[in-house]
């Protein structure tokens, strides 16, 4: 499965968000989730950094990724496109959320 994301070197967080393009091969749900990635990534990397520095706690990169997924799933929980789908279902079926079934 390929997402095909192109990247340029941004100078700020705002540049990242402004340049974040949603790919047309994603499902409607996938496009909604994809738009949330920069903010969810920034927030979770920042809080992970703070926990490592100030609380001497550290998560693995896989745990950080799970936190990012959980945050994005929580944010879309009330949207019409996700009605009837729980946060747990979004996280467990993460890849399937991005693409329409064949």
PDB file of N, CA and C in Angstrom:
ATOM      1  N   UNK A   1       0.852  -1.159   0.000  1.00  0.00           N
ATOM      2  CA  UNK A   1       0.000   0.000   0.000  1.00  0.00           C
ATOM      3  C   UNK A   1       0.906   1.233   0.000  1.00  0.00           C
ATOM      4  N   UNK A   2       0.680   2.122  -0.933  1.00  0.00           N
ATOM      5  CA  UNK A   2       1.519   3.313  -1.054  1.00  0.00           C
ATOM      6  C   UNK A   2       0.676   4.567  -0.899  1.00  0.00           C
ATOM      7  N   UNK A   3       1.157   5.512  -0.089  1.00  0.00           N
ATOM      8  CA  UNK A   3       0.431   6.768   0.114  1.00  0.00           C
ATOM      9  C   UNK A   3       0.984   7.860  -0.787  1.00  0.00           C
ATOM     10  N   UNK A   4       2.278   7.804  -1.122  1.00  0.00           N
ATOM     11  CA  UNK A   4       2.916   8.734  -2.049  1.00  0.00           C
ATOM     12  C   UNK A   4       2.800  10.185  -1.587  1.00  0.00           C
ATOM     13  N   UNK A   5       3.534  10.514  -0.547  1.00  0.00           N
ATOM     14  CA  UNK A   5       3.548  11.866   0.000  1.00  0.00           C
ATOM     15  C   UNK A   5       4.806  12.570  -0.467  1.00  0.00           C
ATOM     16  N   UNK A   6       4.658  13.746  -1.035  1.00  0.00           N
ATOM     17  CA  UNK A   6       5.806  14.546  -1.446  1.00  0.00           C
ATOM     18  C   UNK A   6       6.126  15.529  -0.339  1.00  0.00           C
ATOM     19  N   UNK A   7       7.394  15.792  -0.142  1.00  0.00           N
ATOM     20  CA  UNK A   7       7.800  16.632   0.974  1.00  0.00           C
ATOM     21  C   UNK A   7       8.745  17.719   0.490  1.00  0.00           C
ATOM     22  N   UNK A   8       8.558  18.920   0.994  1.00  0.00           N
ATOM     23  CA  UNK A   8       9.504  20.000   0.761  1.00  0.00           C
ATOM     24  C   UNK A   8      10.053  20.426   2.115  1.00  0.00           C
ATOM     25  N   UNK A   9      11.120  21.157   2.132  1.00  0.00           N
ATOM     26  CA  UNK A   9      11.721  21.576   3.390  1.00  0.00           C
ATOM     27  C   UNK A   9      11.042  22.837   3.902  1.00  0.00           C
ATOM     28  N   UNK A  10      10.183  22.693   4.893  1.00  0.00           N
ATOM     29  CA  UNK A  10       9.498  23.859   5.450  1.00  0.00           C
ATOM     30  C   UNK A  10      10.403  24.615   6.416  1.00  0.00           C
ATOM     31  N   UNK A  11      10.110  25.880   6.601  1.00  0.00           N
ATOM     32  CA  UNK A  11      10.866  26.717   7.531  1.00  0.00           C
ATOM     33  C   UNK A  11      10.158  26.879   8.864  1.00  0.00           C
ATOM     34  N   UNK A  12       8.898  26.503   8.923  1.00  0.00           N
ATOM     35  CA  UNK A  12       8.146  26.648  10.164  1.00  0.00           C
ATOM     36  C   UNK A  12       7.028  25.612  10.196  1.00  0.00           C
ATOM     37  N   UNK A  13       6.390  25.486  11.341  1.00  0.00           N
ATOM     38  CA  UNK A  13       5.234  24.587  11.466  1.00  0.00           C
ATOM     39  C   UNK A  13       4.103  25.046  10.547  1.00  0.00           C
ATOM     40  N   UNK A  14       3.944  26.336  10.419  1.00  0.00           N
ATOM     41  CA  UNK A  14       2.915  26.878   9.529  1.00  0.00           C
ATOM     42  C   UNK A  14       3.182  26.454   8.092  1.00  0.00           C
ATOM     43  N   UNK A  15       4.451  26.459   7.678  1.00  0.00           N
ATOM     44  CA  UNK A  15       4.800  25.997   6.332  1.00  0.00           C
ATOM     45  C   UNK A  15       4.415  24.533   6.122  1.00  0.00           C
ATOM     46  N   UNK A  16       4.611  23.718   7.146  1.00  0.00           N
ATOM     47  CA  UNK A  16       4.245  22.303   7.046  1.00  0.00           C
ATOM     48  C   UNK A  16       2.751  22.170   6.826  1.00  0.00           C
ATOM     49  N   UNK A  17       1.975  22.848   7.636  1.00  0.00           N
ATOM     50  CA  UNK A  17       0.519  22.756   7.525  1.00  0.00           C
ATOM     51  C   UNK A  17       0.038  23.308   6.184  1.00  0.00           C
ATOM     52  N   UNK A  18       0.607  24.433   5.757  1.00  0.00           N
ATOM     53  CA  UNK A  18       0.212  25.035   4.474  1.00  0.00           C
ATOM     54  C   UNK A  18       0.557  24.147   3.284  1.00  0.00           C
ATOM     55  N   UNK A  19       1.635  23.384   3.396  1.00  0.00           N
ATOM     56  CA  UNK A  19       2.074  22.573   2.260  1.00  0.00           C
ATOM     57  C   UNK A  19       1.525  21.147   2.311  1.00  0.00           C
ATOM     58  N   UNK A  20       0.804  20.809   3.355  1.00  0.00           N
ATOM     59  CA  UNK A  20       0.280  19.455   3.524  1.00  0.00           C
ATOM     60  C   UNK A  20      -0.866  19.240   2.545  1.00  0.00           C
ATOM     61  N   UNK A  21      -0.621  18.441   1.521  1.00  0.00           N
ATOM     62  CA  UNK A  21      -1.612  18.211   0.474  1.00  0.00           C
ATOM     63  C   UNK A  21      -2.295  16.870   0.668  1.00  0.00           C
ATOM     64  N   UNK A  22      -3.595  16.876   0.576  1.00  0.00           N
ATOM     65  CA  UNK A  22      -4.353  15.635   0.670  1.00  0.00           C
ATOM     66  C   UNK A  22      -4.361  14.985  -0.706  1.00  0.00           C
ATOM     67  N   UNK A  23      -3.982  13.738  -0.756  1.00  0.00           N
ATOM     68  CA  UNK A  23      -3.908  13.015  -2.026  1.00  0.00           C
ATOM     69  C   UNK A  23      -5.285  12.549  -2.473  1.00  0.00           C
ATOM     70  N   UNK A  24      -5.491  12.558  -3.771  1.00  0.00           N
ATOM     71  CA  UNK A  24      -6.805  12.232  -4.327  1.00  0.00           C
ATOM     72  C   UNK A  24      -7.141  10.747  -4.230  1.00  0.00           C
ATOM     73  N   UNK A  25      -6.142   9.879  -4.009  1.00  0.00           N
ATOM     74  CA  UNK A  25      -6.439   8.451  -3.966  1.00  0.00           C
ATOM     75  C   UNK A  25      -6.961   7.997  -2.598  1.00  0.00           C
ATOM     76  N   UNK A  26      -7.143   8.922  -1.684  1.00  0.00           N
ATOM     77  CA  UNK A  26      -7.658   8.584  -0.366  1.00  0.00           C
ATOM     78  C   UNK A  26      -9.180   8.621  -0.356  1.00  0.00           C
ATOM     79  N   UNK A  27      -9.769   7.819   0.511  1.00  0.00           N
ATOM     80  CA  UNK A  27     -11.221   7.854   0.691  1.00  0.00           C
ATOM     81  C   UNK A  27     -11.600   9.161   1.390  1.00  0.00           C
ATOM     82  N   UNK A  28     -12.887   9.421   1.479  1.00  0.00           N
ATOM     83  CA  UNK A  28     -13.344  10.637   2.159  1.00  0.00           C
ATOM     84  C   UNK A  28     -12.885  10.641   3.620  1.00  0.00           C
ATOM     85  N   UNK A  29     -13.000   9.495   4.282  1.00  0.00           N
ATOM     86  CA  UNK A  29     -12.534   9.385   5.666  1.00  0.00           C
ATOM     87  C   UNK A  29     -11.020   9.584   5.734  1.00  0.00           C
ATOM     88  N   UNK A  30     -10.309   8.997   4.775  1.00  0.00           N
ATOM     89  CA  UNK A  30      -8.857   9.128   4.741  1.00  0.00           C
ATOM     90  C   UNK A  30      -8.412  10.565   4.577  1.00  0.00           C
ATOM     91  N   UNK A  31      -9.114  11.315   3.747  1.00  0.00           N
ATOM     92  CA  UNK A  31      -8.767  12.720   3.544  1.00  0.00           C
ATOM     93  C   UNK A  31      -8.964  13.526   4.826  1.00  0.00           C
ATOM     94  N   UNK A  32     -10.031  13.231   5.540  1.00  0.00           N
ATOM     95  CA  UNK A  32     -10.297  13.938   6.794  1.00  0.00           C
ATOM     96  C   UNK A  32      -9.194  13.637   7.803  1.00  0.00           C
ATOM     97  N   UNK A  33      -8.843  12.360   7.962  1.00  0.00           N
ATOM     98  CA  UNK A  33      -7.778  11.975   8.894  1.00  0.00           C
ATOM     99  C   UNK A  33      -6.434  12.556   8.469  1.00  0.00           C
ATOM    100  N   UNK A  34      -6.142  12.513   7.183  1.00  0.00           N
ATOM    101  CA  UNK A  34      -4.852  12.972   6.665  1.00  0.00           C
ATOM    102  C   UNK A  34      -4.630  14.454   6.960  1.00  0.00           C
ATOM    103  N   UNK A  35      -5.693  15.246   6.872  1.00  0.00           N
ATOM    104  CA  UNK A  35      -5.585  16.684   7.155  1.00  0.00           C
ATOM    105  C   UNK A  35      -5.186  16.956   8.602  1.00  0.00           C
ATOM    106  N   UNK A  36      -5.508  16.033   9.490  1.00  0.00           N
ATOM    107  CA  UNK A  36      -5.222  16.217  10.914  1.00  0.00           C
ATOM    108  C   UNK A  36      -3.791  15.828  11.298  1.00  0.00           C
ATOM    109  N   UNK A  37      -3.100  15.107  10.439  1.00  0.00           N
ATOM    110  CA  UNK A  37      -1.787  14.582  10.790  1.00  0.00           C
ATOM    111  C   UNK A  37      -0.786  15.617  11.289  1.00  0.00           C
ATOM    112  N   UNK A  38      -0.582  16.721  10.597  1.00  0.00           N
ATOM    113  CA  UNK A  38       0.448  17.646  11.091  1.00  0.00           C
ATOM    114  C   UNK A  38       0.207  18.073  12.536  1.00  0.00           C
ATOM    115  N   UNK A  39      -1.017  18.450  12.855  1.00  0.00           N
ATOM    116  CA  UNK A  39      -1.312  18.914  14.208  1.00  0.00           C
ATOM    117  C   UNK A  39      -1.158  17.787  15.221  1.00  0.00           C
ATOM    118  N   UNK A  40      -1.656  16.605  14.895  1.00  0.00           N
ATOM    119  CA  UNK A  40      -1.531  15.461  15.811  1.00  0.00           C
ATOM    120  C   UNK A  40      -0.065  15.067  16.003  1.00  0.00           C
ATOM    121  N   UNK A  41       0.716  15.117  14.947  1.00  0.00           N
ATOM    122  CA  UNK A  41       2.142  14.789  15.040  1.00  0.00           C
ATOM    123  C   UNK A  41       2.861  15.827  15.893  1.00  0.00           C
ATOM    124  N   UNK A  42       2.655  17.100  15.596  1.00  0.00           N
ATOM    125  CA  UNK A  42       3.323  18.162  16.370  1.00  0.00           C
ATOM    126  C   UNK A  42       3.005  18.024  17.859  1.00  0.00           C
ATOM    127  N   UNK A  43       1.721  17.855  18.166  1.00  0.00           N
ATOM    128  CA  UNK A  43       1.307  17.804  19.558  1.00  0.00           C
ATOM    129  C   UNK A  43       1.948  16.616  20.283  1.00  0.00           C
ATOM    130  N   UNK A  44       1.903  15.445  19.652  1.00  0.00           N
ATOM    131  CA  UNK A  44       2.421  14.251  20.318  1.00  0.00           C
ATOM    132  C   UNK A  44       3.936  14.224  20.407  1.00  0.00           C
ATOM    133  N   UNK A  45       4.621  14.738  19.414  1.00  0.00           N
ATOM    134  CA  UNK A  45       6.079  14.830  19.502  1.00  0.00           C
ATOM    135  C   UNK A  45       6.459  15.833  20.595  1.00  0.00           C
ATOM    136  N   UNK A  46       5.736  16.931  20.666  1.00  0.00           N
ATOM    137  CA  UNK A  46       6.010  17.941  21.698  1.00  0.00           C
ATOM    138  C   UNK A  46       5.786  17.378  23.099  1.00  0.00           C
ATOM    139  N   UNK A  47       4.658  16.695  23.313  1.00  0.00           N
ATOM    140  CA  UNK A  47       4.396  16.147  24.644  1.00  0.00           C
ATOM    141  C   UNK A  47       5.370  15.024  24.982  1.00  0.00           C
ATOM    142  N   UNK A  48       5.776  14.239  23.992  1.00  0.00           N
ATOM    143  CA  UNK A  48       6.784  13.198  24.226  1.00  0.00           C
ATOM    144  C   UNK A  48       8.111  13.830  24.631  1.00  0.00           C
ATOM    145  N   UNK A  49       8.475  14.889  23.962  1.00  0.00           N
ATOM    146  CA  UNK A  49       9.698  15.621  24.303  1.00  0.00           C
ATOM    147  C   UNK A  49       9.644  16.108  25.745  1.00  0.00           C
ATOM    148  N   UNK A  50       8.514  16.719  26.119  1.00  0.00           N
ATOM    149  CA  UNK A  50       8.368  17.232  27.478  1.00  0.00           C
ATOM    150  C   UNK A  50       8.428  16.114  28.520  1.00  0.00           C
ATOM    151  N   UNK A  51       7.794  14.998  28.232  1.00  0.00           N
ATOM    152  CA  UNK A  51       7.836  13.879  29.178  1.00  0.00           C
ATOM    153  C   UNK A  51       9.259  13.345  29.346  1.00  0.00           C
ATOM    154  N   UNK A  52      10.009  13.292  28.258  1.00  0.00           N
ATOM    155  CA  UNK A  52      11.395  12.818  28.348  1.00  0.00           C
ATOM    156  C   UNK A  52      12.272  13.783  29.141  1.00  0.00           C
ATOM    157  N   UNK A  53      12.074  15.065  28.909  1.00  0.00           N
ATOM    158  CA  UNK A  53      12.929  16.064  29.559  1.00  0.00           C
ATOM    159  C   UNK A  53      12.527  16.305  31.010  1.00  0.00           C
ATOM    160  N   UNK A  54      11.242  16.511  31.249  1.00  0.00           N
ATOM    161  CA  UNK A  54      10.799  16.960  32.562  1.00  0.00           C
ATOM    162  C   UNK A  54      10.334  15.841  33.500  1.00  0.00           C
ATOM    163  N   UNK A  55       9.912  14.719  32.925  1.00  0.00           N
ATOM    164  CA  UNK A  55       9.403  13.637  33.763  1.00  0.00           C
ATOM    165  C   UNK A  55      10.246  12.371  33.675  1.00  0.00           C
ATOM    166  N   UNK A  56      11.280  12.400  32.840  1.00  0.00           N
ATOM    167  CA  UNK A  56      12.170  11.259  32.631  1.00  0.00           C
ATOM    168  C   UNK A  56      11.398   9.993  32.250  1.00  0.00           C
ATOM    169  N   UNK A  57      10.363  10.175  31.423  1.00  0.00           N
ATOM    170  CA  UNK A  57       9.574   9.071  30.874  1.00  0.00           C
ATOM    171  C   UNK A  57       9.810   9.045  29.375  1.00  0.00           C
ATOM    172  N   UNK A  58       9.759   7.854  28.795  1.00  0.00           N
ATOM    173  CA  UNK A  58       9.944   7.764  27.347  1.00  0.00           C
ATOM    174  C   UNK A  58       9.068   6.663  26.773  1.00  0.00           C
ATOM    175  N   UNK A  59       8.411   6.979  25.680  1.00  0.00           N
ATOM    176  CA  UNK A  59       7.639   5.995  24.928  1.00  0.00           C
ATOM    177  C   UNK A  59       8.453   5.572  23.707  1.00  0.00           C
ATOM    178  N   UNK A  60       8.162   4.405  23.202  1.00  0.00           N
ATOM    179  CA  UNK A  60       8.776   3.972  21.945  1.00  0.00           C
ATOM    180  C   UNK A  60       8.128   4.752  20.800  1.00  0.00           C
ATOM    181  N   UNK A  61       8.750   4.730  19.639  1.00  0.00           N
ATOM    182  CA  UNK A  61       8.164   5.443  18.497  1.00  0.00           C
ATOM    183  C   UNK A  61       6.831   4.807  18.110  1.00  0.00           C
ATOM    184  N   UNK A  62       6.681   3.508  18.341  1.00  0.00           N
ATOM    185  CA  UNK A  62       5.406   2.849  18.033  1.00  0.00           C
ATOM    186  C   UNK A  62       4.311   3.368  18.972  1.00  0.00           C
ATOM    187  N   UNK A  63       4.641   3.568  20.233  1.00  0.00           N
ATOM    188  CA  UNK A  63       3.662   4.115  21.176  1.00  0.00           C
ATOM    189  C   UNK A  63       3.278   5.546  20.804  1.00  0.00           C
ATOM    190  N   UNK A  64       4.249   6.323  20.357  1.00  0.00           N
ATOM    191  CA  UNK A  64       3.955   7.695  19.921  1.00  0.00           C
ATOM    192  C   UNK A  64       3.031   7.662  18.709  1.00  0.00           C
ATOM    193  N   UNK A  65       3.288   6.750  17.770  1.00  0.00           N
ATOM    194  CA  UNK A  65       2.415   6.629  16.595  1.00  0.00           C
ATOM    195  C   UNK A  65       0.991   6.247  17.009  1.00  0.00           C
ATOM    196  N   UNK A  66       0.864   5.361  17.981  1.00  0.00           N
ATOM    197  CA  UNK A  66      -0.459   4.972  18.457  1.00  0.00           C
ATOM    198  C   UNK A  66      -1.168   6.165  19.105  1.00  0.00           C
ATOM    199  N   UNK A  67      -0.427   6.978  19.815  1.00  0.00           N
ATOM    200  CA  UNK A  67      -1.012   8.186  20.411  1.00  0.00           C
ATOM    201  C   UNK A  67      -1.494   9.146  19.321  1.00  0.00           C
ATOM    202  N   UNK A  68      -0.733   9.273  18.251  1.00  0.00           N
ATOM    203  CA  UNK A  68      -1.120  10.135  17.126  1.00  0.00           C
ATOM    204  C   UNK A  68      -2.421   9.621  16.510  1.00  0.00           C
ATOM    205  N   UNK A  69      -2.501   8.313  16.273  1.00  0.00           N
ATOM    206  CA  UNK A  69      -3.718   7.715  15.721  1.00  0.00           C
ATOM    207  C   UNK A  69      -4.909   7.939  16.644  1.00  0.00           C
ATOM    208  N   UNK A  70      -4.698   7.712  17.935  1.00  0.00           N
ATOM    209  CA  UNK A  70      -5.777   7.876  18.903  1.00  0.00           C
ATOM    210  C   UNK A  70      -6.265   9.319  18.945  1.00  0.00           C
ATOM    211  N   UNK A  71      -5.344  10.265  18.893  1.00  0.00           N
ATOM    212  CA  UNK A  71      -5.719  11.673  18.907  1.00  0.00           C
ATOM    213  C   UNK A  71      -6.540  12.025  17.664  1.00  0.00           C
ATOM    214  N   UNK A  72      -6.066  11.620  16.491  1.00  0.00           N
ATOM    215  CA  UNK A  72      -6.790  11.910  15.251  1.00  0.00           C
ATOM    216  C   UNK A  72      -8.168  11.245  15.274  1.00  0.00           C
ATOM    217  N   UNK A  73      -8.230  10.001  15.749  1.00  0.00           N
ATOM    218  CA  UNK A  73      -9.514   9.289  15.819  1.00  0.00           C
ATOM    219  C   UNK A  73     -10.478   9.993  16.766  1.00  0.00           C
ATOM    220  N   UNK A  74      -9.972  10.489  17.865  1.00  0.00           N
ATOM    221  CA  UNK A  74     -10.811  11.212  18.828  1.00  0.00           C
ATOM    222  C   UNK A  74     -11.356  12.496  18.208  1.00  0.00           C
ATOM    223  N   UNK A  75     -10.518  13.170  17.438  1.00  0.00           N
ATOM    224  CA  UNK A  75     -10.942  14.422  16.804  1.00  0.00           C
ATOM    225  C   UNK A  75     -12.039  14.218  15.763  1.00  0.00           C
ATOM    226  N   UNK A  76     -12.041  13.072  15.066  1.00  0.00           N
ATOM    227  CA  UNK A  76     -13.042  12.862  14.007  1.00  0.00           C
ATOM    228  C   UNK A  76     -14.275  12.115  14.493  1.00  0.00           C
ATOM    229  N   UNK A  77     -14.260  11.694  15.732  1.00  0.00           N
ATOM    230  CA  UNK A  77     -15.330  10.851  16.264  1.00  0.00           C
ATOM    231  C   UNK A  77     -16.725  11.423  16.009  1.00  0.00           C
ATOM    232  N   UNK A  78     -16.917  12.702  16.128  1.00  0.00           N
ATOM    233  CA  UNK A  78     -18.237  13.297  15.963  1.00  0.00           C
ATOM    234  C   UNK A  78     -18.592  13.717  14.546  1.00  0.00           C
ATOM    235  N   UNK A  79     -17.679  13.557  13.609  1.00  0.00           N
ATOM    236  CA  UNK A  79     -17.957  13.984  12.234  1.00  0.00           C
ATOM    237  C   UNK A  79     -18.943  13.022  11.561  1.00  0.00           C
ATOM    238  N   UNK A  80     -19.765  13.567  10.687  1.00  0.00           N
ATOM    239  CA  UNK A  80     -20.781  12.786   9.978  1.00  0.00           C
ATOM    240  C   UNK A  80     -20.185  11.555   9.284  1.00  0.00           C
ATOM    241  N   UNK A  81     -19.040  11.720   8.637  1.00  0.00           N
ATOM    242  CA  UNK A  81     -18.428  10.620   7.886  1.00  0.00           C
ATOM    243  C   UNK A  81     -18.020   9.451   8.787  1.00  0.00           C
ATOM    244  N   UNK A  82     -17.867   9.702  10.071  1.00  0.00           N
ATOM    245  CA  UNK A  82     -17.439   8.663  11.013  1.00  0.00           C
ATOM    246  C   UNK A  82     -18.561   8.243  11.964  1.00  0.00           C
ATOM    247  N   UNK A  83     -19.777   8.670  11.675  1.00  0.00           N
ATOM    248  CA  UNK A  83     -20.910   8.323  12.532  1.00  0.00           C
ATOM    249  C   UNK A  83     -21.058   6.800  12.579  1.00  0.00           C
ATOM    250  N   UNK A  84     -21.208   6.273  13.794  1.00  0.00           N
ATOM    251  CA  UNK A  84     -21.364   4.832  13.963  1.00  0.00           C
ATOM    252  C   UNK A  84     -20.052   4.071  14.046  1.00  0.00           C
ATOM    253  N   UNK A  85     -18.935   4.783  13.927  1.00  0.00           N
ATOM    254  CA  UNK A  85     -17.617   4.152  14.008  1.00  0.00           C
ATOM    255  C   UNK A  85     -16.952   4.655  15.285  1.00  0.00           C
ATOM    256  N   UNK A  86     -16.555   3.735  16.143  1.00  0.00           N
ATOM    257  CA  UNK A  86     -15.950   4.132  17.413  1.00  0.00           C
ATOM    258  C   UNK A  86     -14.479   4.519  17.216  1.00  0.00           C
ATOM    259  N   UNK A  87     -13.943   5.211  18.191  1.00  0.00           N
ATOM    260  CA  UNK A  87     -12.523   5.571  18.179  1.00  0.00           C
ATOM    261  C   UNK A  87     -11.681   4.306  18.076  1.00  0.00           C
ATOM    262  N   UNK A  88     -12.061   3.275  18.820  1.00  0.00           N
ATOM    263  CA  UNK A  88     -11.319   2.019  18.794  1.00  0.00           C
ATOM    264  C   UNK A  88     -11.326   1.397  17.408  1.00  0.00           C
ATOM    265  N   UNK A  89     -12.466   1.430  16.726  1.00  0.00           N
ATOM    266  CA  UNK A  89     -12.556   0.877  15.370  1.00  0.00           C
ATOM    267  C   UNK A  89     -11.667   1.656  14.403  1.00  0.00           C
ATOM    268  N   UNK A  90     -11.622   2.960  14.557  1.00  0.00           N
ATOM    269  CA  UNK A  90     -10.765   3.777  13.684  1.00  0.00           C
ATOM    270  C   UNK A  90      -9.309   3.396  13.885  1.00  0.00           C
ATOM    271  N   UNK A  91      -8.877   3.287  15.147  1.00  0.00           N
ATOM    272  CA  UNK A  91      -7.473   2.974  15.430  1.00  0.00           C
ATOM    273  C   UNK A  91      -7.129   1.562  14.966  1.00  0.00           C
ATOM    274  N   UNK A  92      -7.986   0.590  15.267  1.00  0.00           N
ATOM    275  CA  UNK A  92      -7.708  -0.810  14.907  1.00  0.00           C
ATOM    276  C   UNK A  92      -7.717  -0.999  13.394  1.00  0.00           C
ATOM    277  N   UNK A  93      -8.627  -0.329  12.714  1.00  0.00           N
ATOM    278  CA  UNK A  93      -8.747  -0.459  11.249  1.00  0.00           C
ATOM    279  C   UNK A  93      -8.139   0.743  10.534  1.00  0.00           C
ATOM    280  N   UNK A  94      -7.034   1.218  11.043  1.00  0.00           N
ATOM    281  CA  UNK A  94      -6.399   2.456  10.576  1.00  0.00           C
ATOM    282  C   UNK A  94      -6.202   2.486   9.063  1.00  0.00           C
ATOM    283  N   UNK A  95      -5.551   1.479   8.498  1.00  0.00           N
ATOM    284  CA  UNK A  95      -5.269   1.482   7.056  1.00  0.00           C
ATOM    285  C   UNK A  95      -6.551   1.468   6.236  1.00  0.00           C
ATOM    286  N   UNK A  96      -7.532   0.710   6.684  1.00  0.00           N
ATOM    287  CA  UNK A  96      -8.788   0.616   5.945  1.00  0.00           C
ATOM    288  C   UNK A  96      -9.548   1.941   5.928  1.00  0.00           C
ATOM    289  N   UNK A  97      -9.301   2.803   6.886  1.00  0.00           N
ATOM    290  CA  UNK A  97      -9.971   4.110   6.937  1.00  0.00           C
ATOM    291  C   UNK A  97      -9.532   5.026   5.789  1.00  0.00           C
ATOM    292  N   UNK A  98      -8.365   4.751   5.221  1.00  0.00           N
ATOM    293  CA  UNK A  98      -7.803   5.651   4.217  1.00  0.00           C
ATOM    294  C   UNK A  98      -8.212   5.353   2.785  1.00  0.00           C
ATOM    295  N   UNK A  99      -8.657   4.149   2.527  1.00  0.00           N
ATOM    296  CA  UNK A  99      -8.941   3.759   1.155  1.00  0.00           C
ATOM    297  C   UNK A  99     -10.319   3.132   1.060  1.00  0.00           C
ATOM    298  N   UNK A 100     -11.014   3.441  -0.036  1.00  0.00           N
ATOM    299  CA  UNK A 100     -12.318   2.821  -0.275  1.00  0.00           C
ATOM    300  C   UNK A 100     -12.106   1.352  -0.592  1.00  0.00           C
ATOM    301  N   UNK A 101     -13.019   0.499  -0.178  1.00  0.00           N
ATOM    302  CA  UNK A 101     -12.878  -0.924  -0.500  1.00  0.00           C
ATOM    303  C   UNK A 101     -12.932  -1.136  -2.011  1.00  0.00           C
ATOM    304  N   UNK A 102     -12.204  -2.135  -2.494  1.00  0.00           N
ATOM    305  CA  UNK A 102     -12.200  -2.394  -3.957  1.00  0.00           C
ATOM    306  C   UNK A 102     -13.538  -2.832  -4.491  1.00  0.00           C
TER     307      UNK A 102
END
